[in-house]
Amino acid sequence: MWKSSTPGSLYDYVQVASFSIGADGVVDQWSARAAELFGVPPQDAVGRDPIEAFVPPELRDLGHRKVSEILDGREWTGIVPFRFASDGSMDGIAEVYVMPTETEDGEKGAVCLVVDVRALRRIETDIAAAEAIFGQSPFGFLLFGTDLKVQRANRRFASVFGGAADDHRGRTVHDYLPRQEADRMAAALRHVLETGESVTDMQIIGPAPGASDRRHWSINLYRVHSGSGRPIGVAGLGTDVTRRQAAAREAAHARRNLALLNEAGARIGNSLDLEATARQLLDVTVPVFCDLASVDLYQGLLDGDEAPPGLGGYPRAKSGGGSAELRRVAFASAVSQAPLEEDPVPVGSVHHYGFNSADAEALRTARPVIVPAEDGSLVHSTLAVPMVAHDTVVGLARFSRAKGSESFGERDRALAVELAARAAVCIDNARLYRREHERALILQRSLLPPGDPAAAGLDIACRYLPGNAATEVGGDWFDVIELPGHRTALVVGDVMGRGLRAAVAMGELRTAVRTLALLDLEPAEVLSALDEVARGLGTPWGHQRTGAAGAQRSPRSAAANRDADPSEVYLATCVYAVYDSVTRRCTFANAGHLPPVLVEPDDPALMLDVPPGMPLGVGGEPFEEVEVELPEGALLALYTDGLVESRDHPLDDGLRAFRSAINDPAPALEDVCDHVLNTLDTHHGEDDIALLVARVQGLPEDAVGDWTLPREPRSVGKARELARARLQSWNLESLVDTTELLVSELVTNALRYGEGEIRLRLLLDRTLVCEVWDAGLVQPRRRRARATDEGGRGLQLVGLLSAGWGSRRTPRGKTVWFELPLPGGRPTAEPTVEQLLSMF
């Protein structure tokens, strides 16, 4: 049967050329393949001597002899170098097969078949390479024909599936794999053969011959073509990846655990709330790690015990012999109607575990314990994991898996311990934070005045916002201090720094301000003394400043001073103002602080020109005072820089915005404060904010009695008459007798020990205040009179009958005063008999 060769045969690779030589030794026929191989067209080759045309000169004699032998009837096969006609090079090597011929006339010739040796060497190399790759490959190699039957298998494949490599010819994938996997593999082979699209890393599962375990193979398929590009089959490369699959599963578990730990680190502990932290643990673990979970915390921990127990946890309960009382703070379930116990513990209830229970053992030993499953329970695997933080067992976490889920393994146990430990640390931190936060709040609240400070002649509102939201403490402060004579000291200060350290320094300065204010010093004197206090705060322990006499320091103190941290120097700014409700005059002194803002009725807000001075703690410069008369209804604002200063805008812009916000005050001062804070871009959190707003409400004229008395004995009786008449006009008859007695004592002392004329003033506001002025500089001193003394008991009597008394210096002398509560107010304790007798 005649049949044409399909493209891709061996001749397509070899490309044999031919030509013939006549009896005269010249070329008489020249094939197209010869023209292609030698680069010489037929018209240039026919009629030429092949030796002269293609053989180098030094080999031509040998060539002519060989041609003569061929024409004499001898065959010849050999290697002949030849020259390419196109470039004249001599790097061509041909394998020539010469066959003698003879015509009908008896003329002799030859037919020459020529093959390029380089093409033969390429074929040899390709065959050797294919044999090496196919036969020596460590992977299973199959070649499927177009009928999807095995045409060839390598030794590696045969070593796995048995027999010799040739034994697998003619088989199909159904001879090696289970039906479902074989059908999937056959479909992939057809797809590759039809489309030419390769298949990479196709996963096939099946048992190997003689083995019971299931193996995993990774299959790669690609279509194989002939030299002309005709598909002739599909090549398959198989790799046993069973170990890789096992390692991948292990890696997947490890990645899941790492992802779970990473999520736990990101989600657990975002809140400093004990119960919220417990719920976050369950949000992370259910249902990714387990189906059900609960968290129990020791009741003592939730109650704020100062000294948590050691590694053994809280002590056992006194009754029942089990664990101490625990509270169920969180529970989560991904399975409906699947309680952890037949009698589940509700969230929020207090309970304890029995002594012999696995849960109590976990709490005692601080080690995870497997809890046995109960008959008929939907839970088949439970881990009781103690929550340990800083060698302290704070509670118990229980993780459970329902039937159908994989039981807990060693890897799960280690992960559960890590998750519980992370949550325990966060819970313990929350406990410590709660304790420290409460302490900080107690400290801060003790350092600030009450929420509604009261003052004579002033309506006051205030706001304080600490920059540190975590501790809620800071270095800013404000204060309202009542002074004698219905005067009020308004203070706003700012310790440089933030947090608890600044709050402690602030507390010391505030205490010092209150102490100095009670001495009734002038504002500039108060700041000067406060400056000394601030500089003393930064002095290392045991170091004494050198006094005017040049006191010597010990070597240890000197060394401590040299080693002192410069950051421990306390600097602060402060505005101290004293307001007199009778005259409506306010005296200011400033230590490096922002100036007060005044809003007069129907006028725009303005910043008072108060010389700033140096901050407290710098020293060396005196402070100046400025006295300003405040009109009735005016608004005075003292504040710290956190209200107006920010990194986003200049200070001048902040001050301008503050004046604009307070320029249109609301009737209620609380609304004024809220409007200012809501309007300004305060960037709260960068710094503390303190705001003190006061509206001026001077004492009415009829609430003041003011008289000048001559320096003569009858002024004592005159003073009693004036006081009696004014109290009667105020409907204070119940205070007449006590007031007359005490006024008589003060005026008598002014006559006896003072100088110049005497001034008597009665002030009625929330209390009754009586003041006696004279020009003397010697202040009265309370003393205990001897039994034989005729005098010296007046001030003792004033101290016993009044709510308070004192004296202060004035620019032109001194003032002695006493205070009495009004009827219906806080009563003054009546002096006892023993107190009265102690005067004699």
PDB file of C-alpha atoms in Angstrom, residues 49-252:
ATOM      1  CA  ASP A  49      33.839  19.941 -11.365  1.00  0.00           C
ATOM      2  CA  PRO A  50      32.651  19.330  -7.765  1.00  0.00           C
ATOM      3  CA  ILE A  51      36.213  18.958  -6.529  1.00  0.00           C
ATOM      4  CA  GLU A  52      37.311  22.280  -7.965  1.00  0.00           C
ATOM      5  CA  ALA A  53      34.113  23.999  -6.786  1.00  0.00           C
ATOM      6  CA  PHE A  54      33.715  22.748  -3.232  1.00  0.00           C
ATOM      7  CA  VAL A  55      36.938  21.119  -2.011  1.00  0.00           C
ATOM      8  CA  PRO A  56      39.843  23.139  -0.565  1.00  0.00           C
ATOM      9  CA  PRO A  57      42.964  23.346  -2.817  1.00  0.00           C
ATOM     10  CA  GLU A  58      45.153  21.230  -0.556  1.00  0.00           C
ATOM     11  CA  LEU A  59      42.660  18.345  -0.777  1.00  0.00           C
ATOM     12  CA  ARG A  60      41.857  18.513  -4.453  1.00  0.00           C
ATOM     13  CA  ASP A  61      44.436  15.919  -5.536  1.00  0.00           C
ATOM     14  CA  LEU A  62      42.943  13.434  -3.088  1.00  0.00           C
ATOM     15  CA  GLY A  63      39.494  14.387  -4.276  1.00  0.00           C
ATOM     16  CA  HIS A  64      40.310  13.769  -7.944  1.00  0.00           C
ATOM     17  CA  ARG A  65      41.662  10.334  -7.074  1.00  0.00           C
ATOM     18  CA  LYS A  66      38.510   9.462  -5.153  1.00  0.00           C
ATOM     19  CA  VAL A  67      36.320  10.577  -8.068  1.00  0.00           C
ATOM     20  CA  SER A  68      38.374   8.405 -10.463  1.00  0.00           C
ATOM     21  CA  GLU A  69      37.910   5.421  -8.170  1.00  0.00           C
ATOM     22  CA  ILE A  70      34.186   6.053  -7.987  1.00  0.00           C
ATOM     23  CA  LEU A  71      33.897   6.289 -11.765  1.00  0.00           C
ATOM     24  CA  ASP A  72      35.743   2.976 -11.941  1.00  0.00           C
ATOM     25  CA  GLY A  73      32.819   1.424  -9.998  1.00  0.00           C
ATOM     26  CA  ARG A  74      33.721   1.706  -6.301  1.00  0.00           C
ATOM     27  CA  GLU A  75      31.315   2.964  -3.606  1.00  0.00           C
ATOM     28  CA  TRP A  76      32.603   5.425  -1.086  1.00  0.00           C
ATOM     29  CA  THR A  77      31.297   6.849   2.201  1.00  0.00           C
ATOM     30  CA  GLY A  78      33.153   9.444   4.144  1.00  0.00           C
ATOM     31  CA  ILE A  79      33.412  12.894   5.672  1.00  0.00           C
ATOM     32  CA  VAL A  80      34.208  15.752   3.344  1.00  0.00           C
ATOM     33  CA  PRO A  81      34.808  19.387   4.256  1.00  0.00           C
ATOM     34  CA  PHE A  82      33.194  21.854   1.914  1.00  0.00           C
ATOM     35  CA  ARG A  83      33.043  25.560   1.360  1.00  0.00           C
ATOM     36  CA  PHE A  84      29.867  27.605   1.549  1.00  0.00           C
ATOM     37  CA  ALA A  85      29.426  29.554  -1.636  1.00  0.00           C
ATOM     38  CA  SER A  86      27.695  32.452   0.107  1.00  0.00           C
ATOM     39  CA  ASP A  87      30.607  33.558   2.299  1.00  0.00           C
ATOM     40  CA  GLY A  88      33.494  31.361   1.153  1.00  0.00           C
ATOM     41  CA  SER A  89      34.037  29.864   4.623  1.00  0.00           C
ATOM     42  CA  MET A  90      35.372  26.329   5.056  1.00  0.00           C
ATOM     43  CA  ASP A  91      33.496  25.279   8.167  1.00  0.00           C
ATOM     44  CA  GLY A  92      31.071  22.950   6.355  1.00  0.00           C
ATOM     45  CA  ILE A  93      31.377  19.214   7.000  1.00  0.00           C
ATOM     46  CA  ALA A  94      29.265  16.763   5.037  1.00  0.00           C
ATOM     47  CA  GLU A  95      28.820  13.033   5.267  1.00  0.00           C
ATOM     48  CA  VAL A  96      28.778  11.824   1.642  1.00  0.00           C
ATOM     49  CA  TYR A  97      27.564   8.473   0.289  1.00  0.00           C
ATOM     50  CA  VAL A  98      28.657   7.953  -3.296  1.00  0.00           C
ATOM     51  CA  MET A  99      27.143   5.150  -5.403  1.00  0.00           C
ATOM     52  CA  PRO A 100      28.532   4.367  -8.891  1.00  0.00           C
ATOM     53  CA  THR A 101      25.983   4.329 -11.785  1.00  0.00           C
ATOM     54  CA  GLU A 102      26.022   3.196 -15.384  1.00  0.00           C
ATOM     55  CA  THR A 103      23.852   4.343 -18.315  1.00  0.00           C
ATOM     56  CA  GLU A 104      22.384   2.176 -21.114  1.00  0.00           C
ATOM     57  CA  ASP A 105      25.309   3.183 -23.261  1.00  0.00           C
ATOM     58  CA  GLY A 106      27.749   1.921 -20.666  1.00  0.00           C
ATOM     59  CA  GLU A 107      28.838   5.336 -19.529  1.00  0.00           C
ATOM     60  CA  LYS A 108      29.798   5.406 -15.852  1.00  0.00           C
ATOM     61  CA  GLY A 109      28.767   8.031 -13.351  1.00  0.00           C
ATOM     62  CA  ALA A 110      27.866   8.426  -9.693  1.00  0.00           C
ATOM     63  CA  VAL A 111      24.937   9.456  -7.453  1.00  0.00           C
ATOM     64  CA  CYS A 112      25.924  11.339  -4.290  1.00  0.00           C
ATOM     65  CA  LEU A 113      23.790  11.582  -1.126  1.00  0.00           C
ATOM     66  CA  VAL A 114      24.928  14.353   1.210  1.00  0.00           C
ATOM     67  CA  VAL A 115      23.944  14.999   4.835  1.00  0.00           C
ATOM     68  CA  ASP A 116      25.095  17.977   6.922  1.00  0.00           C
ATOM     69  CA  VAL A 117      27.068  16.426   9.790  1.00  0.00           C
ATOM     70  CA  ARG A 118      25.930  19.192  12.144  1.00  0.00           C
ATOM     71  CA  ALA A 119      22.287  18.155  11.698  1.00  0.00           C
ATOM     72  CA  LEU A 120      23.232  14.565  12.519  1.00  0.00           C
ATOM     73  CA  ARG A 121      25.116  15.667  15.639  1.00  0.00           C
ATOM     74  CA  ARG A 122      22.104  17.736  16.760  1.00  0.00           C
ATOM     75  CA  ILE A 123      19.844  14.706  16.349  1.00  0.00           C
ATOM     76  CA  GLU A 124      22.293  12.552  18.317  1.00  0.00           C
ATOM     77  CA  THR A 125      22.486  15.186  21.077  1.00  0.00           C
ATOM     78  CA  ASP A 126      18.695  15.596  21.197  1.00  0.00           C
ATOM     79  CA  ILE A 127      18.172  11.860  21.426  1.00  0.00           C
ATOM     80  CA  ALA A 128      20.793  11.555  24.176  1.00  0.00           C
ATOM     81  CA  ALA A 129      19.266  14.459  26.095  1.00  0.00           C
ATOM     82  CA  ALA A 130      15.757  13.045  25.729  1.00  0.00           C
ATOM     83  CA  GLU A 131      16.955   9.661  26.927  1.00  0.00           C
ATOM     84  CA  ALA A 132      18.732  11.238  29.891  1.00  0.00           C
ATOM     85  CA  ILE A 133      15.740  13.331  30.906  1.00  0.00           C
ATOM     86  CA  PHE A 134      13.188  10.651  30.339  1.00  0.00           C
ATOM     87  CA  GLY A 135      15.131   7.643  31.560  1.00  0.00           C
ATOM     88  CA  GLN A 136      17.209   9.135  34.366  1.00  0.00           C
ATOM     89  CA  SER A 137      14.652  11.560  35.784  1.00  0.00           C
ATOM     90  CA  PRO A 138      13.918  11.109  39.542  1.00  0.00           C
ATOM     91  CA  PHE A 139      10.275  11.870  38.755  1.00  0.00           C
ATOM     92  CA  GLY A 140       7.734   9.572  37.175  1.00  0.00           C
ATOM     93  CA  PHE A 141       7.567  10.273  33.425  1.00  0.00           C
ATOM     94  CA  LEU A 142       4.919   9.042  31.023  1.00  0.00           C
ATOM     95  CA  LEU A 143       4.371   9.671  27.317  1.00  0.00           C
ATOM     96  CA  PHE A 144       0.778   9.224  26.190  1.00  0.00           C
ATOM     97  CA  GLY A 145      -0.124   8.797  22.553  1.00  0.00           C
ATOM     98  CA  THR A 146      -2.994  10.499  20.814  1.00  0.00           C
ATOM     99  CA  ASP A 147      -5.185   7.577  21.947  1.00  0.00           C
ATOM    100  CA  LEU A 148      -4.304   8.458  25.580  1.00  0.00           C
ATOM    101  CA  LYS A 149      -2.501   5.156  26.054  1.00  0.00           C
ATOM    102  CA  VAL A 150       0.961   4.965  27.554  1.00  0.00           C
ATOM    103  CA  GLN A 151       3.589   4.918  24.805  1.00  0.00           C
ATOM    104  CA  ARG A 152       6.542   5.016  27.087  1.00  0.00           C
ATOM    105  CA  ALA A 153       7.286   5.081  30.859  1.00  0.00           C
ATOM    106  CA  ASN A 154      10.547   5.749  32.630  1.00  0.00           C
ATOM    107  CA  ARG A 155      12.224   3.621  35.284  1.00  0.00           C
ATOM    108  CA  ARG A 156      11.137   5.877  38.144  1.00  0.00           C
ATOM    109  CA  PHE A 157       7.468   5.391  37.264  1.00  0.00           C
ATOM    110  CA  ALA A 158       7.983   1.632  36.958  1.00  0.00           C
ATOM    111  CA  SER A 159       9.698   1.483  40.368  1.00  0.00           C
ATOM    112  CA  VAL A 160       6.572   2.946  41.988  1.00  0.00           C
ATOM    113  CA  PHE A 161       3.870   1.077  40.044  1.00  0.00           C
ATOM    114  CA  GLY A 162       5.831  -2.161  39.527  1.00  0.00           C
ATOM    115  CA  GLY A 163       7.245  -4.113  36.594  1.00  0.00           C
ATOM    116  CA  ALA A 164       9.652  -2.966  33.888  1.00  0.00           C
ATOM    117  CA  ALA A 165       9.233   0.256  31.957  1.00  0.00           C
ATOM    118  CA  ASP A 166       8.141  -1.593  28.779  1.00  0.00           C
ATOM    119  CA  ASP A 167       5.408  -3.415  30.724  1.00  0.00           C
ATOM    120  CA  HIS A 168       3.392  -0.200  30.956  1.00  0.00           C
ATOM    121  CA  ARG A 169       3.003   0.334  27.206  1.00  0.00           C
ATOM    122  CA  GLY A 170      -0.611   0.388  26.126  1.00  0.00           C
ATOM    123  CA  ARG A 171      -2.077   1.019  29.598  1.00  0.00           C
ATOM    124  CA  THR A 172      -4.397   3.895  30.523  1.00  0.00           C
ATOM    125  CA  VAL A 173      -4.757   6.009  33.653  1.00  0.00           C
ATOM    126  CA  HIS A 174      -7.630   3.756  34.800  1.00  0.00           C
ATOM    127  CA  ASP A 175      -5.031   1.016  35.365  1.00  0.00           C
ATOM    128  CA  TYR A 176      -3.340   3.110  38.068  1.00  0.00           C
ATOM    129  CA  LEU A 177      -5.900   5.338  39.796  1.00  0.00           C
ATOM    130  CA  PRO A 178      -9.311   5.005  41.431  1.00  0.00           C
ATOM    131  CA  ARG A 179     -12.178   5.596  39.037  1.00  0.00           C
ATOM    132  CA  GLN A 180     -12.981   9.147  40.135  1.00  0.00           C
ATOM    133  CA  GLU A 181      -9.375  10.284  40.008  1.00  0.00           C
ATOM    134  CA  ALA A 182      -8.758   8.376  36.742  1.00  0.00           C
ATOM    135  CA  ASP A 183     -11.710  10.084  35.042  1.00  0.00           C
ATOM    136  CA  ARG A 184     -10.384  13.467  36.187  1.00  0.00           C
ATOM    137  CA  MET A 185      -6.912  12.626  34.868  1.00  0.00           C
ATOM    138  CA  ALA A 186      -8.264  11.383  31.502  1.00  0.00           C
ATOM    139  CA  ALA A 187     -10.283  14.572  31.082  1.00  0.00           C
ATOM    140  CA  ALA A 188      -7.161  16.620  31.724  1.00  0.00           C
ATOM    141  CA  LEU A 189      -5.193  14.601  29.123  1.00  0.00           C
ATOM    142  CA  ARG A 190      -7.879  15.155  26.470  1.00  0.00           C
ATOM    143  CA  HIS A 191      -7.981  18.855  27.242  1.00  0.00           C
ATOM    144  CA  VAL A 192      -4.207  19.196  26.864  1.00  0.00           C
ATOM    145  CA  LEU A 193      -4.156  17.177  23.644  1.00  0.00           C
ATOM    146  CA  GLU A 194      -6.993  19.169  22.082  1.00  0.00           C
ATOM    147  CA  THR A 195      -6.093  22.703  23.198  1.00  0.00           C
ATOM    148  CA  GLY A 196      -2.362  22.593  23.801  1.00  0.00           C
ATOM    149  CA  GLU A 197      -2.864  24.275  27.191  1.00  0.00           C
ATOM    150  CA  SER A 198      -0.561  22.851  29.810  1.00  0.00           C
ATOM    151  CA  VAL A 199      -1.743  21.648  33.221  1.00  0.00           C
ATOM    152  CA  THR A 200       0.454  22.535  36.178  1.00  0.00           C
ATOM    153  CA  ASP A 201       0.443  21.029  39.670  1.00  0.00           C
ATOM    154  CA  MET A 202      -2.712  18.959  39.289  1.00  0.00           C
ATOM    155  CA  GLN A 203      -3.290  17.161  42.603  1.00  0.00           C
ATOM    156  CA  ILE A 204      -4.107  13.443  42.312  1.00  0.00           C
ATOM    157  CA  ILE A 205      -4.796  11.136  45.272  1.00  0.00           C
ATOM    158  CA  GLY A 206      -4.549   7.342  45.136  1.00  0.00           C
ATOM    159  CA  PRO A 207      -2.896   4.305  46.708  1.00  0.00           C
ATOM    160  CA  ALA A 208       0.386   2.966  45.444  1.00  0.00           C
ATOM    161  CA  PRO A 209       0.532  -0.794  44.582  1.00  0.00           C
ATOM    162  CA  GLY A 210       1.209  -2.864  47.682  1.00  0.00           C
ATOM    163  CA  ALA A 211       0.576   0.065  50.052  1.00  0.00           C
ATOM    164  CA  SER A 212      -2.522   0.892  52.076  1.00  0.00           C
ATOM    165  CA  ASP A 213      -1.846   4.569  52.694  1.00  0.00           C
ATOM    166  CA  ARG A 214      -3.104   7.189  50.301  1.00  0.00           C
ATOM    167  CA  ARG A 215      -0.475   9.046  48.316  1.00  0.00           C
ATOM    168  CA  HIS A 216      -0.564  12.534  46.867  1.00  0.00           C
ATOM    169  CA  TRP A 217       0.929  13.271  43.462  1.00  0.00           C
ATOM    170  CA  SER A 218       1.484  16.531  41.690  1.00  0.00           C
ATOM    171  CA  ILE A 219       0.905  16.076  37.924  1.00  0.00           C
ATOM    172  CA  ASN A 220       2.162  18.360  35.147  1.00  0.00           C
ATOM    173  CA  LEU A 221       0.915  17.741  31.584  1.00  0.00           C
ATOM    174  CA  TYR A 222       1.977  19.298  28.287  1.00  0.00           C
ATOM    175  CA  ARG A 223       1.455  18.450  24.633  1.00  0.00           C
ATOM    176  CA  VAL A 224       4.335  17.000  22.569  1.00  0.00           C
ATOM    177  CA  HIS A 225       4.861  17.977  18.896  1.00  0.00           C
ATOM    178  CA  SER A 226       6.852  16.629  15.948  1.00  0.00           C
ATOM    179  CA  GLY A 227       9.463  18.675  14.122  1.00  0.00           C
ATOM    180  CA  SER A 228       6.791  20.111  11.858  1.00  0.00           C
ATOM    181  CA  GLY A 229       4.585  21.045  14.805  1.00  0.00           C
ATOM    182  CA  ARG A 230       2.137  18.139  14.555  1.00  0.00           C
ATOM    183  CA  PRO A 231       0.785  16.945  17.992  1.00  0.00           C
ATOM    184  CA  ILE A 232       1.946  13.411  18.615  1.00  0.00           C
ATOM    185  CA  GLY A 233       0.942  12.931  22.280  1.00  0.00           C
ATOM    186  CA  VAL A 234       0.995  14.244  25.848  1.00  0.00           C
ATOM    187  CA  ALA A 235       3.891  14.101  28.270  1.00  0.00           C
ATOM    188  CA  GLY A 236       3.124  13.688  31.962  1.00  0.00           C
ATOM    189  CA  LEU A 237       5.469  14.369  34.879  1.00  0.00           C
ATOM    190  CA  GLY A 238       4.380  13.062  38.288  1.00  0.00           C
ATOM    191  CA  THR A 239       5.911  13.920  41.670  1.00  0.00           C
ATOM    192  CA  ASP A 240       5.077  12.250  44.981  1.00  0.00           C
ATOM    193  CA  VAL A 241       4.145  15.156  47.266  1.00  0.00           C
ATOM    194  CA  THR A 242       2.711  13.163  50.170  1.00  0.00           C
ATOM    195  CA  ARG A 243       5.311  14.475  52.589  1.00  0.00           C
ATOM    196  CA  ARG A 244       4.912  17.941  51.200  1.00  0.00           C
ATOM    197  CA  GLN A 245       1.159  17.722  51.738  1.00  0.00           C
ATOM    198  CA  ALA A 246       1.707  16.636  55.332  1.00  0.00           C
ATOM    199  CA  ALA A 247       4.157  19.479  55.822  1.00  0.00           C
ATOM    200  CA  ALA A 248       1.686  21.839  54.172  1.00  0.00           C
ATOM    201  CA  ARG A 249      -1.011  20.744  56.602  1.00  0.00           C
ATOM    202  CA  GLU A 250       1.360  21.312  59.473  1.00  0.00           C
ATOM    203  CA  ALA A 251       2.262  24.691  58.042  1.00  0.00           C
ATOM    204  CA  ALA A 252      -1.420  25.505  57.580  1.00  0.00           C
TER     205      ALA A 252
END
